[in-house]
PDB file of C-alpha atoms in Angstrom:
ATOM      1  CA  MET A   1       3.092  23.890  -2.236  1.00  0.00           C
ATOM      2  CA  ALA A   2       2.873  20.575  -0.262  1.00  0.00           C
ATOM      3  CA  PHE A   3       5.019  17.750  -1.496  1.00  0.00           C
ATOM      4  CA  ASP A   4       2.930  15.148  -3.315  1.00  0.00           C
ATOM      5  CA  PHE A   5       4.330  11.642  -3.647  1.00  0.00           C
ATOM      6  CA  LYS A   6       2.077  10.800  -6.571  1.00  0.00           C
ATOM      7  CA  LYS A   7       3.364  13.677  -8.572  1.00  0.00           C
ATOM      8  CA  GLU A   8       7.071  13.287  -7.518  1.00  0.00           C
ATOM      9  CA  TYR A   9       7.294   9.696  -7.873  1.00  0.00           C
ATOM     10  CA  LYS A  10       5.003   9.133 -10.857  1.00  0.00           C
ATOM     11  CA  GLU A  11       6.843   5.835 -11.754  1.00  0.00           C
ATOM     12  CA  MET A  12       5.535   4.244  -8.465  1.00  0.00           C
ATOM     13  CA  TYR A  13       2.063   5.803  -8.208  1.00  0.00           C
ATOM     14  CA  MET A  14       0.966   6.714 -11.750  1.00  0.00           C
ATOM     15  CA  PRO A  15       2.297   4.011 -14.052  1.00  0.00           C
ATOM     16  CA  LYS A  16       0.974   3.471 -17.556  1.00  0.00           C
ATOM     17  CA  LYS A  17      -1.864   1.148 -18.329  1.00  0.00           C
ATOM     18  CA  THR A  18       0.738  -1.228 -19.930  1.00  0.00           C
ATOM     19  CA  PRO A  19       2.946  -3.404 -17.682  1.00  0.00           C
ATOM     20  CA  SER A  20       6.537  -2.398 -16.709  1.00  0.00           C
ATOM     21  CA  ILE A  21       9.327  -3.689 -14.588  1.00  0.00           C
ATOM     22  CA  ILE A  22      10.283  -1.404 -11.570  1.00  0.00           C
ATOM     23  CA  GLU A  23      12.736  -1.539  -8.658  1.00  0.00           C
ATOM     24  CA  ILE A  24      11.096  -0.439  -5.371  1.00  0.00           C
ATOM     25  CA  PRO A  25      13.472   0.567  -2.594  1.00  0.00           C
ATOM     26  CA  LYS A  26      13.131   0.215   1.124  1.00  0.00           C
ATOM     27  CA  MET A  27      10.488   2.463   2.662  1.00  0.00           C
ATOM     28  CA  ASN A  28       8.716   2.982   5.937  1.00  0.00           C
ATOM     29  CA  TYR A  29       4.988   2.636   6.300  1.00  0.00           C
ATOM     30  CA  LEU A  30       2.108   2.854   8.867  1.00  0.00           C
ATOM     31  CA  ALA A  31       0.641  -0.799   8.832  1.00  0.00           C
ATOM     32  CA  VAL A  32      -2.311  -2.670  10.144  1.00  0.00           C
ATOM     33  CA  ARG A  33      -2.667  -6.478   9.643  1.00  0.00           C
ATOM     34  CA  GLY A  34      -5.992  -8.253   9.500  1.00  0.00           C
ATOM     35  CA  ASN A  35      -8.257 -10.726   7.482  1.00  0.00           C
ATOM     36  CA  GLY A  36     -11.661 -11.011   5.973  1.00  0.00           C
ATOM     37  CA  ASP A  37     -13.808  -9.558   3.272  1.00  0.00           C
ATOM     38  CA  PRO A  38     -12.638  -5.885   2.660  1.00  0.00           C
ATOM     39  CA  ASN A  39     -16.276  -5.029   1.631  1.00  0.00           C
ATOM     40  CA  GLN A  40     -17.654  -6.088   4.961  1.00  0.00           C
ATOM     41  CA  GLU A  41     -19.231  -3.037   6.705  1.00  0.00           C
ATOM     42  CA  ASP A  42     -17.398  -2.397  10.063  1.00  0.00           C
ATOM     43  CA  GLY A  43     -15.052  -5.358   9.204  1.00  0.00           C
ATOM     44  CA  GLU A  44     -11.367  -5.644  10.022  1.00  0.00           C
ATOM     45  CA  TYR A  45     -10.358  -3.960   6.809  1.00  0.00           C
ATOM     46  CA  GLN A  46     -12.611  -0.927   7.150  1.00  0.00           C
ATOM     47  CA  LYS A  47     -11.404  -0.508  10.702  1.00  0.00           C
ATOM     48  CA  SER A  48      -7.767  -0.761   9.633  1.00  0.00           C
ATOM     49  CA  ILE A  49      -8.226   2.252   7.266  1.00  0.00           C
ATOM     50  CA  GLU A  50      -9.658   4.363  10.078  1.00  0.00           C
ATOM     51  CA  LEU A  51      -6.782   3.591  12.358  1.00  0.00           C
ATOM     52  CA  LEU A  52      -4.198   4.256   9.612  1.00  0.00           C
ATOM     53  CA  TYR A  53      -5.545   7.601   8.592  1.00  0.00           C
ATOM     54  CA  ALA A  54      -5.926   8.853  12.160  1.00  0.00           C
ATOM     55  CA  VAL A  55      -2.198   8.264  12.754  1.00  0.00           C
ATOM     56  CA  ALA A  56      -1.217   9.403   9.309  1.00  0.00           C
ATOM     57  CA  TYR A  57      -2.938  12.780   9.795  1.00  0.00           C
ATOM     58  CA  THR A  58      -1.638  13.214  13.389  1.00  0.00           C
ATOM     59  CA  ILE A  59       1.947  13.067  11.890  1.00  0.00           C
ATOM     60  CA  ARG A  60       0.927  15.248   8.814  1.00  0.00           C
ATOM     61  CA  MET A  61      -0.532  17.970  11.101  1.00  0.00           C
ATOM     62  CA  SER A  62       2.201  17.712  13.827  1.00  0.00           C
ATOM     63  CA  TYR A  63       3.829  20.954  12.776  1.00  0.00           C
ATOM     64  CA  LYS A  64       0.797  22.904  14.116  1.00  0.00           C
ATOM     65  CA  GLY A  65       1.472  21.669  17.620  1.00  0.00           C
ATOM     66  CA  THR A  66       4.385  21.661  20.182  1.00  0.00           C
ATOM     67  CA  TYR A  67       5.905  18.397  18.959  1.00  0.00           C
ATOM     68  CA  LYS A  68       8.482  19.072  16.121  1.00  0.00           C
ATOM     69  CA  ILE A  69       9.641  16.389  13.732  1.00  0.00           C
ATOM     70  CA  LYS A  70      13.215  16.901  12.510  1.00  0.00           C
ATOM     71  CA  GLY A  71      13.418  17.643   8.826  1.00  0.00           C
ATOM     72  CA  PHE A  72       9.561  18.055   8.577  1.00  0.00           C
ATOM     73  CA  PHE A  73       8.008  19.497   5.365  1.00  0.00           C
ATOM     74  CA  GLU A  74       4.497  19.885   4.422  1.00  0.00           C
ATOM     75  CA  TYR A  75       3.167  16.971   2.191  1.00  0.00           C
ATOM     76  CA  VAL A  76       0.051  15.238   1.022  1.00  0.00           C
ATOM     77  CA  VAL A  77      -0.611  12.087   2.822  1.00  0.00           C
ATOM     78  CA  PRO A  78       0.198   9.257   0.361  1.00  0.00           C
ATOM     79  CA  PRO A  79      -2.502   7.000  -0.988  1.00  0.00           C
ATOM     80  CA  LEU A  80      -3.846   3.986   0.832  1.00  0.00           C
ATOM     81  CA  GLU A  81      -1.953   0.707  -0.215  1.00  0.00           C
ATOM     82  CA  GLY A  82      -2.591  -2.935   0.605  1.00  0.00           C
ATOM     83  CA  PHE A  83      -0.682  -6.246   0.529  1.00  0.00           C
ATOM     84  CA  TRP A  84      -3.043  -9.190  -0.068  1.00  0.00           C
ATOM     85  CA  TRP A  85      -2.798 -12.972   0.139  1.00  0.00           C
ATOM     86  CA  GLN A  86      -4.771 -16.037   0.986  1.00  0.00           C
ATOM     87  CA  GLU A  87      -3.397 -18.913   3.002  1.00  0.00           C
ATOM     88  CA  ASN A  88      -2.565 -22.039   1.023  1.00  0.00           C
ATOM     89  CA  VAL A  89      -3.711 -20.386  -2.272  1.00  0.00           C
ATOM     90  CA  LYS A  90      -1.360 -19.786  -5.208  1.00  0.00           C
ATOM     91  CA  GLY A  91      -2.185 -16.366  -6.713  1.00  0.00           C
ATOM     92  CA  MET A  92      -5.601 -14.737  -5.804  1.00  0.00           C
ATOM     93  CA  ASP A  93      -9.072 -16.301  -5.640  1.00  0.00           C
ATOM     94  CA  TYR A  94     -11.254 -13.126  -6.145  1.00  0.00           C
ATOM     95  CA  HIS A  95     -14.362 -15.221  -5.425  1.00  0.00           C
ATOM     96  CA  GLN A  96     -13.291 -16.100  -1.796  1.00  0.00           C
ATOM     97  CA  LYS A  97     -12.965 -12.630  -0.211  1.00  0.00           C
ATOM     98  CA  ASN A  98     -13.665 -13.944   3.302  1.00  0.00           C
ATOM     99  CA  ASP A  99     -10.341 -15.838   3.113  1.00  0.00           C
ATOM    100  CA  LEU A 100      -8.204 -12.696   2.316  1.00  0.00           C
ATOM    101  CA  CYS A 101      -5.430 -11.715   4.595  1.00  0.00           C
ATOM    102  CA  PHE A 102      -4.003  -8.184   4.339  1.00  0.00           C
ATOM    103  CA  ILE A 103      -1.724  -5.518   5.564  1.00  0.00           C
ATOM    104  CA  SER A 104      -3.093  -2.127   4.920  1.00  0.00           C
ATOM    105  CA  ILE A 105      -0.314   0.460   4.670  1.00  0.00           C
ATOM    106  CA  ILE A 106       0.351   4.110   4.091  1.00  0.00           C
ATOM    107  CA  ARG A 107       3.800   5.318   3.151  1.00  0.00           C
ATOM    108  CA  LEU A 108       5.635   7.589   5.594  1.00  0.00           C
ATOM    109  CA  PRO A 109       8.011  10.387   4.463  1.00  0.00           C
ATOM    110  CA  ASP A 110      11.640   9.508   5.116  1.00  0.00           C
ATOM    111  CA  PHE A 111      11.928  12.186   7.846  1.00  0.00           C
ATOM    112  CA  VAL A 112       9.418  10.183  10.115  1.00  0.00           C
ATOM    113  CA  LYS A 113      11.483   8.067  12.544  1.00  0.00           C
ATOM    114  CA  LYS A 114      10.310   5.453  15.068  1.00  0.00           C
ATOM    115  CA  GLU A 115      10.134   7.913  17.858  1.00  0.00           C
ATOM    116  CA  ASP A 116       7.958  10.223  15.832  1.00  0.00           C
ATOM    117  CA  PHE A 117       5.583   7.319  15.103  1.00  0.00           C
ATOM    118  CA  GLU A 118       5.516   6.563  18.826  1.00  0.00           C
ATOM    119  CA  TRP A 119       4.655  10.022  19.613  1.00  0.00           C
ATOM    120  CA  ALA A 120       1.846  10.041  16.900  1.00  0.00           C
ATOM    121  CA  MET A 121       0.362   6.700  18.448  1.00  0.00           C
ATOM    122  CA  GLU A 122       0.199   8.368  21.907  1.00  0.00           C
ATOM    123  CA  GLU A 123      -1.213  11.667  20.452  1.00  0.00           C
ATOM    124  CA  ALA A 124      -3.935   9.759  18.428  1.00  0.00           C
ATOM    125  CA  THR A 125      -4.883   7.662  21.405  1.00  0.00           C
ATOM    126  CA  ARG A 126      -5.144  10.711  23.645  1.00  0.00           C
ATOM    127  CA  LYS A 127      -7.345  12.693  21.045  1.00  0.00           C
ATOM    128  CA  LYS A 128      -9.421  10.027  19.603  1.00  0.00           C
ATOM    129  CA  LYS A 129      -9.843   7.888  22.770  1.00  0.00           C
ATOM    130  CA  LYS A 130      -9.340   4.748  20.692  1.00  0.00           C
ATOM    131  CA  ASP A 131      -7.080   1.703  20.728  1.00  0.00           C
ATOM    132  CA  PHE A 132      -4.264   2.162  18.163  1.00  0.00           C
ATOM    133  CA  SER A 133      -2.231  -0.777  19.247  1.00  0.00           C
ATOM    134  CA  LYS A 134      -2.747  -2.633  15.889  1.00  0.00           C
ATOM    135  CA  VAL A 135      -0.834   0.127  14.039  1.00  0.00           C
ATOM    136  CA  GLU A 136       2.703  -0.684  13.429  1.00  0.00           C
ATOM    137  CA  PHE A 137       5.843   1.043  12.034  1.00  0.00           C
ATOM    138  CA  LEU A 138       6.793  -1.267   9.071  1.00  0.00           C
ATOM    139  CA  THR A 139      10.079  -1.086   7.120  1.00  0.00           C
ATOM    140  CA  TYR A 140       9.755  -2.950   3.824  1.00  0.00           C
ATOM    141  CA  GLU A 141      11.931  -3.372   0.796  1.00  0.00           C
ATOM    142  CA  GLU A 142       9.805  -4.638  -2.083  1.00  0.00           C
ATOM    143  CA  GLY A 143      12.506  -5.131  -4.610  1.00  0.00           C
ATOM    144  CA  THR A 144      12.024  -5.968  -8.293  1.00  0.00           C
ATOM    145  CA  CYS A 145       8.339  -5.987  -9.456  1.00  0.00           C
ATOM    146  CA  VAL A 146       6.126  -5.838 -12.457  1.00  0.00           C
ATOM    147  CA  GLN A 147       3.288  -3.334 -12.177  1.00  0.00           C
ATOM    148  CA  CYS A 148       0.498  -1.748 -14.147  1.00  0.00           C
ATOM    149  CA  MET A 149      -2.194   0.750 -13.752  1.00  0.00           C
ATOM    150  CA  HIS A 150      -5.592  -1.155 -13.569  1.00  0.00           C
ATOM    151  CA  ILE A 151      -8.656   0.813 -14.680  1.00  0.00           C
ATOM    152  CA  GLY A 152     -11.957  -0.564 -13.519  1.00  0.00           C
ATOM    153  CA  SER A 153     -13.500  -2.815 -10.755  1.00  0.00           C
ATOM    154  CA  TYR A 154     -11.334  -4.731  -8.462  1.00  0.00           C
ATOM    155  CA  ASP A 155     -13.053  -7.964  -9.571  1.00  0.00           C
ATOM    156  CA  ASP A 156     -11.832  -7.340 -13.134  1.00  0.00           C
ATOM    157  CA  GLU A 157      -8.143  -7.277 -12.026  1.00  0.00           C
ATOM    158  CA  PRO A 158      -7.367 -10.891 -13.218  1.00  0.00           C
ATOM    159  CA  ALA A 159      -7.247  -9.616 -16.887  1.00  0.00           C
ATOM    160  CA  THR A 160      -4.654  -7.009 -15.912  1.00  0.00           C
ATOM    161  CA  VAL A 161      -2.634  -9.481 -13.795  1.00  0.00           C
ATOM    162  CA  LYS A 162      -2.616 -11.861 -16.787  1.00  0.00           C
ATOM    163  CA  LEU A 163      -1.009  -9.187 -18.997  1.00  0.00           C
ATOM    164  CA  MET A 164       1.490  -8.326 -16.202  1.00  0.00           C
ATOM    165  CA  HIS A 165       2.648 -11.917 -15.862  1.00  0.00           C
ATOM    166  CA  GLU A 166       2.943 -12.437 -19.612  1.00  0.00           C
ATOM    167  CA  TYR A 167       5.019  -9.192 -19.909  1.00  0.00           C
ATOM    168  CA  ALA A 168       7.358 -10.176 -17.019  1.00  0.00           C
ATOM    169  CA  TYR A 169       7.878 -13.575 -18.542  1.00  0.00           C
ATOM    170  CA  ALA A 170       8.778 -11.997 -21.932  1.00  0.00           C
ATOM    171  CA  GLN A 171      11.298  -9.854 -20.208  1.00  0.00           C
ATOM    172  CA  GLY A 172      12.940 -12.858 -18.501  1.00  0.00           C
ATOM    173  CA  TYR A 173      11.232 -12.692 -15.111  1.00  0.00           C
ATOM    174  CA  GLU A 174       8.973 -15.043 -13.228  1.00  0.00           C
ATOM    175  CA  LEU A 175       6.439 -14.361 -10.415  1.00  0.00           C
ATOM    176  CA  ASP A 176       7.893 -14.464  -7.028  1.00  0.00           C
ATOM    177  CA  ILE A 177       4.902 -14.166  -4.578  1.00  0.00           C
ATOM    178  CA  ASN A 178       5.623 -15.957  -1.284  1.00  0.00           C
ATOM    179  CA  ASP A 179       5.342 -15.585   2.436  1.00  0.00           C
ATOM    180  CA  GLU A 180       7.319 -12.275   2.345  1.00  0.00           C
ATOM    181  CA  ARG A 181       6.389 -10.903  -1.064  1.00  0.00           C
ATOM    182  CA  PHE A 182       2.739 -10.122  -1.857  1.00  0.00           C
ATOM    183  CA  HIS A 183       0.107  -9.053  -4.267  1.00  0.00           C
ATOM    184  CA  HIS A 184       0.199  -5.238  -3.920  1.00  0.00           C
ATOM    185  CA  GLU A 185      -2.524  -2.621  -4.604  1.00  0.00           C
ATOM    186  CA  ILE A 186      -2.276   1.175  -4.476  1.00  0.00           C
ATOM    187  CA  TYR A 187      -5.521   2.913  -4.458  1.00  0.00           C
ATOM    188  CA  ILE A 188      -5.388   5.960  -6.537  1.00  0.00           C
ATOM    189  CA  SER A 189      -9.158   6.383  -6.622  1.00  0.00           C
ATOM    190  CA  ASP A 190     -11.578   6.448  -3.765  1.00  0.00           C
ATOM    191  CA  PRO A 191     -14.001   3.386  -4.369  1.00  0.00           C
ATOM    192  CA  ARG A 192     -16.768   5.191  -2.528  1.00  0.00           C
ATOM    193  CA  LYS A 193     -16.846   7.934  -5.071  1.00  0.00           C
ATOM    194  CA  GLY A 194     -17.484   7.909  -8.835  1.00  0.00           C
ATOM    195  CA  ASP A 195     -17.956   5.156 -11.420  1.00  0.00           C
ATOM    196  CA  LYS A 196     -16.347   1.691 -10.527  1.00  0.00           C
ATOM    197  CA  SER A 197     -15.378   1.241 -14.126  1.00  0.00           C
ATOM    198  CA  LYS A 198     -13.026   4.284 -13.861  1.00  0.00           C
ATOM    199  CA  LEU A 199     -11.267   3.354 -10.643  1.00  0.00           C
ATOM    200  CA  LYS A 200      -7.553   3.655 -10.775  1.00  0.00           C
ATOM    201  CA  THR A 201      -5.499   1.009  -8.913  1.00  0.00           C
ATOM    202  CA  VAL A 202      -1.827   0.282  -9.284  1.00  0.00           C
ATOM    203  CA  ILE A 203      -1.261  -3.530  -9.233  1.00  0.00           C
ATOM    204  CA  ARG A 204       2.212  -4.677  -8.369  1.00  0.00           C
ATOM    205  CA  HIS A 205       3.642  -8.186  -8.218  1.00  0.00           C
ATOM    206  CA  PRO A 206       7.095  -9.241  -7.025  1.00  0.00           C
ATOM    207  CA  VAL A 207       9.277 -11.054  -9.690  1.00  0.00           C
ATOM    208  CA  LYS A 208      12.740 -12.475 -10.000  1.00  0.00           C
ATOM    209  CA  LYS A 209      14.964 -13.285 -12.931  1.00  0.00           C
ATOM    210  CA  ILE A 210      14.404 -16.673 -14.458  1.00  0.00           C
ATOM    211  CA  GLU A 211      17.431 -18.679 -13.860  1.00  0.00           C
ATOM    212  CA  GLU A 212      18.845 -20.275 -16.988  1.00  0.00           C
ATOM    213  CA  ASP A 213      19.708 -23.895 -16.995  1.00  0.00           C
ATOM    214  CA  SER A 214      23.498 -24.355 -16.845  1.00  0.00           C
TER     215      SER A 214
END
């Protein structure tokens, strides 16, 4: 049976509908950066997803070809994720989607090294006859975060975020979103399918311990 990150790391991908504090280790990702309204048809965000999945599945299916990745085992491609922010905006303004900046990401298994990524880029380019130069190999350590499973439309996220922040503060943490730590979403459900009111999205925000006055 193929290794499924969602099942093996439930604390990261299937958290409860109540907030919790979690420590996220350093991981490698496929990543594409861009900006603009994620709902725009044929916009930068939609194109980023196409690029990511093409490279992700090139790596996933590599065992069927001549290129062999050391330590490879069959796995389910992890869910799409995204880091989001808006320049000069504290928090998120859900009404100004055109101003959104993003890094779309898909987690890579630990056995995938930089040279394997470079092979996959060349292979995807050869097969798809497309420019994959925007895809990068990103190593990122998210650190201490508060997270929660959000059920419903993306536009309804503020209520869940409010609960997360209140919980974090009660546990002695404060929000730590900055130029290197972002609003993070993990898309467990496909927004193109099913009822929007039942969408499952992991929301994760970086936090740090509140420093007590000396």
